[in-house]
Coordinates of C-alpha atoms and ligand atoms in Angstrom, one line a residue:
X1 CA 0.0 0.0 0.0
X2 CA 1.4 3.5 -1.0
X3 CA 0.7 5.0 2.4
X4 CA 0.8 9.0 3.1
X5 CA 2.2 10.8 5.6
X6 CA 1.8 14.1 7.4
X7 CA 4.7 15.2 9.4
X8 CA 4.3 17.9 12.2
X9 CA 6.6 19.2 14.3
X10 CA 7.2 22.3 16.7
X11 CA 7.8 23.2 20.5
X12 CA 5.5 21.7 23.5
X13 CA 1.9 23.4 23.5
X14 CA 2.0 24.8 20.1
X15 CA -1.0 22.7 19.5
X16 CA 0.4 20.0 17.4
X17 CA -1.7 17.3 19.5
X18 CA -5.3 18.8 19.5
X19 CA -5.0 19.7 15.7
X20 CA -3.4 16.5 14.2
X21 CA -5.8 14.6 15.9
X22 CA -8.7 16.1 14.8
X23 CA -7.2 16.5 11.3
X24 CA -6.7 12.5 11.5
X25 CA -10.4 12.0 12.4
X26 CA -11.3 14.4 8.9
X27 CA -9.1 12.6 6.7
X28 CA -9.2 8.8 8.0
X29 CA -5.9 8.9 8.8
X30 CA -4.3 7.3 12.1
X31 CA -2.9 9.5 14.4
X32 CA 0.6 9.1 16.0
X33 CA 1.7 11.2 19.1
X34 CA 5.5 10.7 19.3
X35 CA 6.0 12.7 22.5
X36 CA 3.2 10.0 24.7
X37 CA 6.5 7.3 23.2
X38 CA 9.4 9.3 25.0
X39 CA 6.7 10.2 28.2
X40 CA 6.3 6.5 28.4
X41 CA 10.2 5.9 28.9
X42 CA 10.3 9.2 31.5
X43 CA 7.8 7.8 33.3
X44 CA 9.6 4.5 33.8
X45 CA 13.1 6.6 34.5
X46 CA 10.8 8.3 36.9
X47 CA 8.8 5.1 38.8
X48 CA 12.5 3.7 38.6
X49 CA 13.8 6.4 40.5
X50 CA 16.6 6.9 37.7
X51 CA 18.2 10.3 37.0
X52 CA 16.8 11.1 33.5
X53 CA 19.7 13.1 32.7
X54 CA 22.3 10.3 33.5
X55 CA 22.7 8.9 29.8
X56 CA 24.3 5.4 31.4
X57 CA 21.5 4.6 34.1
X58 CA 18.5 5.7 31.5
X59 CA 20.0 3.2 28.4
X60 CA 20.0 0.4 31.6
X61 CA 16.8 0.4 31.7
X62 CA 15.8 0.5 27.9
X63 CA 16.5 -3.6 27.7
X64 CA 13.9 -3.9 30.8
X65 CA 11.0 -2.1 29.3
X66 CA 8.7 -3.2 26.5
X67 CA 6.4 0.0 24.7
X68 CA 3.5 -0.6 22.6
X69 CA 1.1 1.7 21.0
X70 CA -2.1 0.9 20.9
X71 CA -5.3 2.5 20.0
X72 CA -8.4 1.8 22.3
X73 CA -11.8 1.1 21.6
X74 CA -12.3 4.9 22.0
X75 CA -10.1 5.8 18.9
X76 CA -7.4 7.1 21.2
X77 CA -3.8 6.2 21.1
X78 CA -2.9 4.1 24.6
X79 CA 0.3 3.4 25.6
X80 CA 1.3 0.7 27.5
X81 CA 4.7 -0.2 29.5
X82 CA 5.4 -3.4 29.8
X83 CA 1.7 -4.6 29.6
X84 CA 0.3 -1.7 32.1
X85 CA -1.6 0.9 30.2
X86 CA -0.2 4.2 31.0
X87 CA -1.6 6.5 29.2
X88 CA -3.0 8.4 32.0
X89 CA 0.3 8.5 34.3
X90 CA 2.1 9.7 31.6
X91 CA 1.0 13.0 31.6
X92 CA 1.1 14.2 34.7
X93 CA 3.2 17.6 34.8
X94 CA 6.0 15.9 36.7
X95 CA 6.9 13.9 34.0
X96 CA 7.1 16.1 31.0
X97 CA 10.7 17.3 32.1
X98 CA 11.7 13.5 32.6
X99 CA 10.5 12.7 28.9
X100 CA 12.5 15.9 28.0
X101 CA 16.0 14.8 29.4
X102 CA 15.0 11.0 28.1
X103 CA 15.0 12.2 24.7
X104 CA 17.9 13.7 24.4
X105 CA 19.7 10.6 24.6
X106 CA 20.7 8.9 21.2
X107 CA 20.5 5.7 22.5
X108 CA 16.8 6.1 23.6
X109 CA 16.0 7.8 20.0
X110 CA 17.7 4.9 18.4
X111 CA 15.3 2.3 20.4
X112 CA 12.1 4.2 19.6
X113 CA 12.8 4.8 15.9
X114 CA 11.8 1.6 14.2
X115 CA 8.3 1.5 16.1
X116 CA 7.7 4.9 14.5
X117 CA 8.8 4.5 10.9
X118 CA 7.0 1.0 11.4
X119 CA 3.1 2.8 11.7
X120 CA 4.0 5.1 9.1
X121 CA 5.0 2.1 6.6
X122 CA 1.7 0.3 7.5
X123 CA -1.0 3.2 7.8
X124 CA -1.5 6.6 6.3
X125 CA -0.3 8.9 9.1
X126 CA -0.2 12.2 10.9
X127 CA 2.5 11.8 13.6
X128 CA 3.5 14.6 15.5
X129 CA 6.5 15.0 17.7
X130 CA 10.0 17.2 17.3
X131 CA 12.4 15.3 14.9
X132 CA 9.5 13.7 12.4
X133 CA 9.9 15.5 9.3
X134 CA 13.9 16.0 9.7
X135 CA 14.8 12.7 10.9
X136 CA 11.4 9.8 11.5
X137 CA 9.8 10.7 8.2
X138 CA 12.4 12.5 5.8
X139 CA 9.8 11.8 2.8
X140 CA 6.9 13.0 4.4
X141 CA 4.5 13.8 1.7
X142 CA 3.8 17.1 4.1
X143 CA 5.7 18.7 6.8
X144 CA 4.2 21.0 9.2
X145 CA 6.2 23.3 11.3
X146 CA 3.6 24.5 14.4
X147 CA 4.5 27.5 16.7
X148 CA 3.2 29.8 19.2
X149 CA 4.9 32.5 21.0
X150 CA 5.6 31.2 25.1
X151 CA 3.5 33.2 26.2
X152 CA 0.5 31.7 24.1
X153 CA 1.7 28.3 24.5
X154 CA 1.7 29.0 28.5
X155 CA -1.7 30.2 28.6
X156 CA -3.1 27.3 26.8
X157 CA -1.4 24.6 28.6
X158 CA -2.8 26.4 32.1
X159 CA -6.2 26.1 30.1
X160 CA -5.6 22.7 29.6
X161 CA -4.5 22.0 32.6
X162 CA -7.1 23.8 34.8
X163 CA -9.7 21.6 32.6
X164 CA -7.5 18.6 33.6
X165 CA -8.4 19.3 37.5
X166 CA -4.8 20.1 37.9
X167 CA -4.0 23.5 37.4
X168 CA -0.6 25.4 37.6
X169 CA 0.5 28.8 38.0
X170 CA 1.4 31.0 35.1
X171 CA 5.1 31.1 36.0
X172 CA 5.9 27.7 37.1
X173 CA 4.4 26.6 32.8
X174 CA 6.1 29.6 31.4
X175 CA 9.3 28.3 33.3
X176 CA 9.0 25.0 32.3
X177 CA 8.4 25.5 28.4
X178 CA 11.2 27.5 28.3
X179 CA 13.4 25.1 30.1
X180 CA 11.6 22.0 27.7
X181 CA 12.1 24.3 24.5
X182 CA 15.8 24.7 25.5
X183 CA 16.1 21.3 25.7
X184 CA 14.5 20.4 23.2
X185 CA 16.2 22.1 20.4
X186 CA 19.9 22.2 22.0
X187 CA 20.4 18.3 22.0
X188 CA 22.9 16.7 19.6
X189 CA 20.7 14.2 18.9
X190 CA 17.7 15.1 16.5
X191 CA 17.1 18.7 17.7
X192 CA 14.0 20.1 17.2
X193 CA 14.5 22.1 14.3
X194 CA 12.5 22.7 11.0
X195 CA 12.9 20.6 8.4
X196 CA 13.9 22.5 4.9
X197 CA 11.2 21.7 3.3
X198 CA 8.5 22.3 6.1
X199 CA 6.0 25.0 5.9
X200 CA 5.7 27.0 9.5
X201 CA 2.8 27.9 10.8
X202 CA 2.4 30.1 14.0
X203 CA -0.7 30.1 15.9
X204 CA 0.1 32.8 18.4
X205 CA -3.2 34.8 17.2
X206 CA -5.0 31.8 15.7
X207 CA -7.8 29.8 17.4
X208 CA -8.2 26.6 17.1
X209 CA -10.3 27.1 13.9
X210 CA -8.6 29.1 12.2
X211 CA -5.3 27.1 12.8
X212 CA -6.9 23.9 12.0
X213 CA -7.9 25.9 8.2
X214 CA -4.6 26.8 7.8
X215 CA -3.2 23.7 7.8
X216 CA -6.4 22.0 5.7
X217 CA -5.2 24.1 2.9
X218 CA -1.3 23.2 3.2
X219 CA -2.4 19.4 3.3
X220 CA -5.2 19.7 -0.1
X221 CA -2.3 21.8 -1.8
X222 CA 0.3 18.7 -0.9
X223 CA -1.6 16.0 -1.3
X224 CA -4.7 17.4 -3.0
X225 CA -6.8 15.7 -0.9
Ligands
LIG301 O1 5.0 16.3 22.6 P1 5.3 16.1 24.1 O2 5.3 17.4 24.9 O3 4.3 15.1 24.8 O4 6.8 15.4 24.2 C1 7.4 15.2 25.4 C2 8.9 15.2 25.2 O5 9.4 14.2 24.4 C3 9.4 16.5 24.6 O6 9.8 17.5 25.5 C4 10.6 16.1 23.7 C5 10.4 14.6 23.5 N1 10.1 14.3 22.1 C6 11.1 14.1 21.2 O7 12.3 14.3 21.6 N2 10.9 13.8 19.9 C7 9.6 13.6 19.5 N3 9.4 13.2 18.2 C8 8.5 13.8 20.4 C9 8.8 14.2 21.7

């Protein structure tokens, strides 16, 4: 099967997850969030009680931990560690800085890779994450670059998180995107950069509407879908 494949890539809380999913849903596509892969492994680093930034202890554990993807009765992806679904745990605030400093390990990117290119060989995907359209998917049929401003980002992850039932002051998020975006895109190891041959979008004064639109039109002129 000739499958297609929508790369989109771009800081934490620039929207990436809300929009490709409900992009997926429109097109009949599946819907792959990278990021809930590397949460997975920083929530084991973190129920391990391992450093995440020690490189060493972190590839210890890789040949102890088994990660599946797996999408629910519900439609949603599920993630499961070593048989336990953890899709909830993963996303509790604590653990976003753990699947950070995970990440930026080579050795961890290496052992996630193959499950990623895997899906996108066997479905027609949109699969979000930081390194997808330079490094996953280098032939993406179309690569999305998504960003916000911090401040936007910040407000709509307090949002989220208020809605969530757990919510967190304006500094302590603002803080913590900085410190993930730093991180993110000052690794060796697949920073997150955009790809060449990605179009950005920035949805600093875009709702969720008019961001969704925006990339409608970049997919139909790509794909003409
Ligand atoms: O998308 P997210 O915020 O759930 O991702 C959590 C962390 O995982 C993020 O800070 C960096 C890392 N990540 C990555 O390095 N590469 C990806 N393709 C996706 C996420």
């Amino acid at each position: 099967m000739n499958c297609f494949s929508i790369a989109i890539d771009g800081p934490s809380g620039a929207g990436k997850s809300t929009l490709a999913r409900s992009l997926a849903k429109k097109l009949g596509y599946l819907y792959v969030d990278t990021g809930a892969i590397y949460r997975t492994i920083g929530y084991y680093a973190w129920k391990q009680g391992v450093d995440p930034k020690e490189e060493a202890a972190v590839l210890a554990l890789l040949p102890k931990v088994q990660v599946e993807l797996t999408y629910g009765e519900d439609g949603l992806q599920h993630m499961l560690l070593n048989g336990e679904d953890v899709t909830r745990e993963i996303r509790l605030p604590e653990i976003s800085l753990y699947a950070s400093a995970v990440s930026a390990h080579p050795g961890v990117r290496s052992f996630l890779l193959d499950m990623q290119r895997q899906l996108a060989r066997s479905h027609h995907v949109i699969m979000d994450g930081r390194d997808i359209g330079t490094v996953v998917l280098p032939d993406a049929d179309v690569k999305i670059f998504l960003t916000a401003s911090a401040e936007a980002r910040t407000k709509r992850r307090m949002l989220e998180l208020e809605q969530r039932g757990t919510p967190e002051p304006y500094e302590k998020i603002l803080k913590e995107i900085q410190e993930r975006d730093w991180n993110d895109s000052h690794r060796t190891a697949a920073p997150l950069r955009q790809a060449e041959d990605a179009v950005l979008v920035d949805t600093t004064d875009l709702n969720f509407q008019q961001s969704e639109e925006a990339l409608l039109t970049i997919i139909k002129e790509k794909t003409g879908a």
